[in-house]
Amino acid sequence: MGYLPAGIWVIASGVITYGLYVGADIFAPFALAVFLWLVIEGFARLMQERIPKLPRWLAQTSAVLIVLGIALTVTLIFIDGLNDFAKNAGAYEARINEILTEIYARFNIFTVAPPDLSRMLFNEENTKFVQPILDSVQGLASSFVLIMIYIAFLFLAEKNWPTKLDNIFPDTKTRSQAREVGHQVRKSMEEYLWVQTVISGIITVITYITLLILGLDNALFWAFIVFFLNYIPTIGSIVAAFLPGLFALAQPEWPAYMPTDATLNALIVLASVSIWQFAIGNFVQPRMMGESLNLSALVVLVSLAIWGALWGIPGMFLSAPLTVLMMILFAQIPGAHWLAILLSADGHPVKNKPIAAKDDSENVSSA
């Protein structure tokens, strides 16, 4: 037992944080590759459980093809959605300029002329704000090939991990405990990713049907935006609810059964999407998530800000599972166990004893 000196923790945390920030172009794609690899491995094991005679190599190959097929389908949907926006860009811009004029008139702002959309988006100040987001998205897209290479090498290196683990932990008891910790890390990560994917899928399907009924343009595109944003804890679900509502303000035409007031339509879209986010996020997700995300709400929010600052958009997507990983690892270090307790929601980060700790029964027998 005993706490490591605070100065050591401050220095170590600073060095590690700086390293993660400087090496974001290397570490962020690798982290994404690891979590995608876990999804693929989970797929492969699920197929082997359902079809016991299925060879492992065939299960892994099938899982890779399924994931790549899903990724290709999503990419095509996004491209089609962007093309649809481009075709109707003139109508959307005219509607937004009309809204800006109405706002200036409603609030009696007569000292200056209402700005148009082009001047608002492409002025120097807004460009500085939007450019980092665009750079992060572009960097993530350009790292796709690197992520695929990482995944391939993770599969190649998988068969040698047991041997390496045996050499790192020659003591049988310590090795067994290390295996248990590794199993717990893997189980927590896979459970979180699977549950989050299922929840996001349910919300996406319901949101798509809702937006289709309401008559929102490009409903499939917005449904998939909602799907991906739901991987970002807390903030993602809020943004996912607001984006379709904001776009509804700019939609020039609506079905005949919808109100003629665009503002009212936007509120209907916002309320409809928010209801599903609230209901599933507060009643279904906690039951399915179980103990895989044993983090306090404050820690989730802080980790989102920290990982987002370090790695941008990839860090925001991975903030929750990375923090769970840190909590599990801290719980195995006697001097850092208190950090794991602070990160956990219930004060019990893991059930395993720290690897470095000696078993009480062993101490008694040796006495």
Coordinates of C-alpha atoms in Angstrom, one line a residue:
M1 CA 0.0 0.0 0.0
G2 CA 1.1 3.6 0.1
Y3 CA 0.7 6.5 -2.3
L4 CA 3.3 7.6 -4.7
P5 CA 4.6 11.1 -4.1
A6 CA 2.4 13.7 -5.7
G7 CA 5.4 15.3 -7.5
I8 CA 6.1 12.0 -9.3
W9 CA 2.5 11.7 -10.5
V10 CA 2.4 15.3 -11.7
I11 CA 5.7 14.9 -13.6
A12 CA 4.7 11.5 -15.1
S13 CA 1.2 12.8 -16.0
G14 CA 2.7 15.8 -17.7
V15 CA 5.3 13.8 -19.7
I16 CA 2.7 11.2 -20.8
T17 CA 0.1 13.9 -21.7
Y18 CA 2.7 15.8 -23.8
G19 CA 3.8 12.6 -25.5
L20 CA 0.2 11.7 -26.4
Y21 CA -0.4 15.3 -27.7
V22 CA 2.8 15.4 -29.8
G23 CA 2.4 11.9 -31.1
A24 CA -1.4 12.3 -31.9
D25 CA -0.8 11.4 -35.6
I26 CA 0.7 8.1 -34.5
F27 CA -1.2 7.1 -31.4
A28 CA -4.8 8.1 -32.4
P29 CA -4.8 5.9 -35.6
F30 CA -3.3 3.1 -33.6
A31 CA -5.9 3.4 -30.9
L32 CA -8.7 3.4 -33.5
A33 CA -7.1 0.3 -35.1
V34 CA -7.1 -1.5 -31.7
F35 CA -10.7 -0.8 -31.1
L36 CA -11.7 -1.8 -34.6
W37 CA -9.7 -4.9 -34.2
L38 CA -11.6 -5.7 -31.0
V39 CA -14.9 -5.3 -32.9
I40 CA -13.7 -7.6 -35.7
E41 CA -12.5 -10.2 -33.1
G42 CA -15.8 -10.0 -31.4
F43 CA -17.6 -10.6 -34.7
A44 CA -15.3 -13.6 -35.4
R45 CA -15.9 -15.2 -31.9
L46 CA -19.6 -14.7 -32.3
M47 CA -19.6 -16.6 -35.6
Q48 CA -17.5 -19.4 -34.1
E49 CA -20.0 -19.7 -31.2
R50 CA -22.9 -20.0 -33.6
I51 CA -21.0 -22.2 -36.0
P52 CA -18.6 -24.3 -33.9
K53 CA -17.0 -26.1 -36.9
L54 CA -16.1 -22.8 -38.6
P55 CA -12.3 -22.4 -38.8
R56 CA -10.9 -19.4 -37.0
W57 CA -9.2 -18.0 -40.1
L58 CA -12.5 -18.1 -42.0
A59 CA -14.4 -16.5 -39.2
Q60 CA -11.8 -13.7 -39.0
T61 CA -11.8 -13.2 -42.8
S62 CA -15.6 -13.0 -42.8
A63 CA -15.6 -10.5 -39.9
V64 CA -13.1 -8.3 -41.7
L65 CA -15.2 -8.4 -44.9
I66 CA -18.3 -7.6 -43.0
V67 CA -16.7 -4.6 -41.3
L68 CA -15.2 -3.3 -44.5
G69 CA -18.6 -3.8 -46.3
I70 CA -20.3 -1.7 -43.6
A71 CA -17.6 1.0 -43.8
L72 CA -18.0 1.1 -47.6
T73 CA -21.7 1.3 -47.3
V74 CA -21.6 4.2 -44.8
T75 CA -19.0 6.0 -47.0
L76 CA -21.3 5.8 -50.0
I77 CA -24.2 7.1 -48.0
F78 CA -22.2 10.1 -46.8
I79 CA -21.0 10.8 -50.4
D80 CA -24.6 10.6 -51.7
G81 CA -25.8 12.9 -48.9
L82 CA -23.1 15.5 -49.6
N83 CA -23.9 15.3 -53.3
D84 CA -27.6 15.9 -52.5
F85 CA -26.6 19.0 -50.4
A86 CA -24.5 20.3 -53.3
K87 CA -27.4 20.0 -55.7
N88 CA -29.7 22.0 -53.5
A89 CA -27.1 24.4 -52.1
G90 CA -28.6 27.4 -53.8
A91 CA -32.0 26.8 -52.2
Y92 CA -30.6 26.2 -48.8
E93 CA -28.4 29.3 -48.9
A94 CA -31.4 31.5 -50.0
R95 CA -33.5 30.1 -47.1
I96 CA -30.7 30.8 -44.6
N97 CA -30.2 34.3 -45.9
E98 CA -34.0 34.8 -45.5
I99 CA -33.8 33.6 -41.9
L100 CA -30.9 36.0 -41.2
T101 CA -32.9 38.9 -42.6
E102 CA -36.0 38.0 -40.4
I103 CA -33.8 37.8 -37.3
Y104 CA -32.3 41.2 -37.9
A105 CA -35.8 42.7 -38.5
R106 CA -37.3 41.0 -35.5
F107 CA -34.6 42.4 -33.1
N108 CA -34.6 45.8 -34.8
I109 CA -31.0 45.6 -35.8
F110 CA -30.9 48.3 -38.4
T111 CA -27.4 49.7 -37.9
V112 CA -25.9 47.2 -40.3
A113 CA -27.1 45.1 -43.2
P114 CA -27.9 41.5 -42.5
P115 CA -25.0 39.3 -43.5
D116 CA -25.4 36.5 -46.0
L117 CA -24.3 32.9 -45.4
S118 CA -21.2 33.1 -47.6
R119 CA -19.8 36.1 -45.6
M120 CA -20.6 34.4 -42.3
L121 CA -18.9 31.1 -43.1
F122 CA -15.9 32.4 -45.0
N123 CA -14.8 35.4 -43.0
E124 CA -11.4 35.3 -41.2
E125 CA -12.7 34.6 -37.7
N126 CA -15.0 31.7 -38.6
T127 CA -12.4 30.2 -40.8
K128 CA -10.0 30.0 -37.9
F129 CA -12.7 28.3 -35.8
V130 CA -13.9 25.8 -38.4
Q131 CA -10.5 25.0 -39.9
P132 CA -9.2 22.8 -37.0
I133 CA -12.4 20.7 -37.2
L134 CA -12.0 20.2 -41.0
D135 CA -8.3 19.4 -40.6
S136 CA -9.2 16.8 -37.9
V137 CA -11.8 15.1 -40.2
Q138 CA -9.4 15.2 -43.2
G139 CA -6.6 13.7 -41.1
L140 CA -8.9 10.9 -39.9
A141 CA -9.9 10.1 -43.5
S142 CA -6.3 10.1 -44.6
S143 CA -5.4 7.7 -41.8
F144 CA -7.8 5.1 -42.9
V145 CA -5.1 3.1 -44.9
L146 CA -2.7 3.3 -41.9
I147 CA -5.5 2.0 -39.6
M148 CA -6.1 -0.9 -41.9
I149 CA -2.3 -1.7 -41.9
Y150 CA -2.3 -1.6 -38.1
I151 CA -5.3 -4.0 -37.9
A152 CA -3.5 -6.4 -40.3
F153 CA -0.4 -6.5 -38.1
L154 CA -2.5 -6.9 -35.0
F155 CA -3.9 -10.1 -36.4
L156 CA -0.3 -11.3 -37.4
A157 CA 1.0 -10.5 -33.9
E158 CA -1.9 -12.1 -32.0
K159 CA -0.5 -15.6 -32.0
N160 CA 2.8 -14.6 -30.3
W161 CA 1.2 -12.8 -27.4
P162 CA 0.8 -15.8 -25.1
T163 CA 4.6 -16.6 -25.5
K164 CA 5.5 -13.0 -24.8
L165 CA 3.2 -12.9 -21.7
D166 CA 4.9 -16.1 -20.4
N167 CA 8.3 -14.5 -20.7
I168 CA 7.2 -11.2 -19.1
F169 CA 5.6 -13.0 -16.1
P170 CA 7.6 -16.1 -15.4
D171 CA 5.9 -16.6 -12.1
T172 CA 2.8 -18.8 -12.6
K173 CA 0.6 -16.9 -10.1
T174 CA 1.5 -13.5 -11.5
R175 CA 1.1 -14.7 -15.1
S176 CA -2.4 -16.0 -14.3
Q177 CA -3.4 -12.7 -12.7
A178 CA -2.0 -10.7 -15.7
R179 CA -4.0 -12.9 -18.0
E180 CA -7.1 -12.2 -15.9
V181 CA -6.4 -8.5 -16.1
G182 CA -6.0 -8.7 -19.9
H183 CA -9.2 -10.6 -20.2
Q184 CA -11.0 -8.0 -18.1
V185 CA -9.7 -5.2 -20.2
R186 CA -10.7 -7.0 -23.4
K187 CA -14.1 -7.9 -22.1
S188 CA -14.8 -4.4 -20.9
M189 CA -13.7 -2.8 -24.2
E190 CA -15.6 -5.3 -26.3
E191 CA -18.8 -5.0 -24.2
Y192 CA -18.7 -1.3 -24.3
L193 CA -18.1 -1.2 -28.1
W194 CA -20.8 -3.8 -28.9
V195 CA -23.4 -2.2 -26.6
Q196 CA -22.7 1.3 -27.9
T197 CA -22.9 0.0 -31.5
V198 CA -26.3 -1.7 -30.8
I199 CA -27.7 1.3 -29.0
S200 CA -26.5 3.7 -31.8
G201 CA -28.0 1.3 -34.4
I202 CA -31.4 1.3 -32.6
I203 CA -31.4 5.1 -32.4
T204 CA -30.3 5.4 -36.0
V205 CA -33.1 3.2 -37.3
I206 CA -35.8 4.9 -35.2
T207 CA -34.4 8.4 -36.1
Y208 CA -34.4 7.6 -39.8
I209 CA -38.0 6.4 -39.7
T210 CA -39.0 9.5 -37.8
L211 CA -37.2 12.0 -40.1
L212 CA -38.6 10.2 -43.1
I213 CA -42.1 10.6 -41.8
L214 CA -41.6 14.2 -40.9
G215 CA -40.2 14.9 -44.4
L216 CA -36.7 16.1 -43.6
D217 CA -34.5 16.1 -46.7
N218 CA -31.6 13.6 -46.7
A219 CA -33.0 11.7 -43.7
L220 CA -30.6 8.7 -44.2
F221 CA -27.6 11.0 -44.1
W222 CA -28.7 12.6 -40.8
A223 CA -29.5 9.2 -39.3
F224 CA -26.0 8.1 -39.9
I225 CA -24.7 11.4 -38.5
V226 CA -26.7 10.6 -35.3
F227 CA -25.2 7.0 -35.3
F228 CA -21.6 8.2 -35.2
L229 CA -22.2 11.1 -32.8
N230 CA -23.7 8.7 -30.3
Y231 CA -20.2 7.2 -29.8
I232 CA -19.2 10.6 -28.2
P233 CA -20.3 10.5 -24.6
T234 CA -22.8 13.1 -23.3
I235 CA -22.1 15.8 -25.8
G236 CA -22.5 13.6 -28.9
S237 CA -26.2 12.8 -28.2
I238 CA -26.9 16.5 -27.6
V239 CA -25.3 17.5 -30.9
A240 CA -27.0 14.6 -32.7
A241 CA -30.4 15.9 -31.6
F242 CA -29.7 19.6 -32.5
L243 CA -28.1 19.1 -36.0
P244 CA -31.2 17.8 -37.8
G245 CA -33.3 20.5 -36.1
L246 CA -30.9 23.3 -37.2
F247 CA -31.0 21.9 -40.8
A248 CA -34.8 21.8 -40.7
L249 CA -34.7 25.6 -40.3
A250 CA -33.0 25.9 -43.7
Q251 CA -35.2 23.4 -45.6
P252 CA -37.1 25.4 -48.1
E253 CA -39.9 22.9 -48.9
W254 CA -41.9 20.5 -46.6
P255 CA -44.6 17.9 -47.2
A256 CA -48.2 19.2 -47.3
Y257 CA -49.1 17.6 -44.0
M258 CA -46.4 19.5 -42.1
P259 CA -47.0 23.1 -40.8
T260 CA -46.1 26.0 -43.1
D261 CA -43.9 27.6 -40.4
A262 CA -40.3 26.4 -40.8
T263 CA -39.5 27.3 -37.2
L264 CA -42.3 25.1 -35.9
N265 CA -41.1 22.2 -38.2
A266 CA -37.6 22.6 -36.8
L267 CA -38.9 22.4 -33.3
I268 CA -40.9 19.2 -34.2
V269 CA -37.8 17.6 -35.7
L270 CA -35.7 18.6 -32.6
A271 CA -38.3 17.3 -30.2
S272 CA -38.8 14.0 -32.1
V273 CA -35.0 13.2 -32.3
S274 CA -34.5 14.3 -28.7
I275 CA -37.3 12.1 -27.3
W276 CA -35.6 9.0 -28.8
Q277 CA -32.2 10.1 -27.6
F278 CA -33.5 10.7 -24.0
A279 CA -35.6 7.5 -23.8
I280 CA -33.1 5.1 -25.2
G281 CA -30.1 6.8 -23.5
N282 CA -31.7 6.9 -20.1
F283 CA -33.7 3.6 -19.9
V284 CA -32.4 1.1 -22.5
Q285 CA -28.7 1.9 -22.5
P286 CA -28.0 1.7 -18.7
R287 CA -29.6 -1.8 -18.6
M288 CA -27.5 -3.0 -21.6
M289 CA -24.3 -1.3 -20.6
G290 CA -24.1 -3.0 -17.2
E291 CA -20.7 -2.7 -15.6
S292 CA -18.7 -2.2 -18.8
L293 CA -18.6 1.6 -18.3
N294 CA -18.1 1.9 -14.5
L295 CA -17.2 5.6 -14.8
S296 CA -18.7 8.6 -13.0
A297 CA -20.6 11.1 -15.1
L298 CA -18.1 13.8 -14.2
V299 CA -15.2 11.7 -15.2
V300 CA -16.8 10.9 -18.6
L301 CA -17.3 14.6 -19.2
V302 CA -13.7 15.6 -18.1
S303 CA -12.2 12.7 -20.1
L304 CA -14.1 13.8 -23.2
A305 CA -12.6 17.3 -22.9
I306 CA -9.1 16.0 -22.2
W307 CA -9.0 13.3 -25.0
G308 CA -10.7 15.8 -27.4
A309 CA -7.9 18.3 -26.7
L310 CA -5.2 15.7 -27.2
W311 CA -6.4 13.8 -30.3
G312 CA -9.3 15.9 -31.7
I313 CA -12.3 14.0 -33.0
P314 CA -10.7 10.5 -32.7
G315 CA -10.0 11.3 -29.0
M316 CA -13.6 12.3 -28.4
F317 CA -14.8 9.0 -29.9
L318 CA -12.4 7.0 -27.8
S319 CA -12.5 9.0 -24.6
A320 CA -14.8 6.6 -22.7
P321 CA -13.1 3.3 -23.5
L322 CA -9.6 4.8 -23.1
T323 CA -10.6 6.1 -19.6
V324 CA -12.0 2.6 -18.7
L325 CA -8.7 1.1 -19.8
M326 CA -6.8 3.6 -17.6
M327 CA -9.1 2.8 -14.6
I328 CA -8.5 -1.0 -15.0
L329 CA -4.7 -0.5 -15.3
F330 CA -4.5 1.9 -12.4
A331 CA -6.3 -0.6 -10.2
Q332 CA -3.5 -3.0 -10.7
I333 CA -0.8 -0.6 -9.4
P334 CA -0.7 -0.3 -5.6
G335 CA 0.3 3.3 -5.6
A336 CA -2.3 4.3 -8.2
H337 CA -5.2 2.3 -7.0
W338 CA -6.7 5.4 -5.4
L339 CA -6.9 7.0 -8.9
A340 CA -8.9 4.0 -10.2
I341 CA -11.3 4.5 -7.3
L342 CA -11.7 8.2 -8.1
L343 CA -12.4 7.3 -11.8
S344 CA -15.0 4.6 -11.0
A345 CA -18.7 5.3 -10.5
D346 CA -19.2 3.0 -7.5
G347 CA -15.8 3.1 -5.9
H348 CA -15.0 -0.5 -7.0
P349 CA -13.1 -0.2 -10.3
V350 CA -12.2 -3.9 -10.6
K351 CA -12.5 -7.0 -8.6
N352 CA -8.9 -8.1 -9.2
K353 CA -6.1 -7.5 -6.6
P354 CA -3.2 -5.4 -7.9
I355 CA -0.6 -7.5 -9.7
A356 CA 2.2 -6.2 -7.5
A357 CA 0.4 -6.8 -4.3
K358 CA 1.1 -10.0 -2.2
D359 CA -1.7 -12.2 -1.2
D360 CA -2.5 -12.1 2.5
S361 CA -2.7 -15.9 2.8
E362 CA 0.9 -16.2 1.3
N363 CA 2.2 -13.7 3.9
V364 CA 0.6 -15.8 6.7
S365 CA 2.0 -19.1 5.4
S366 CA 5.4 -17.6 5.0
A367 CA 5.3 -16.3 8.6

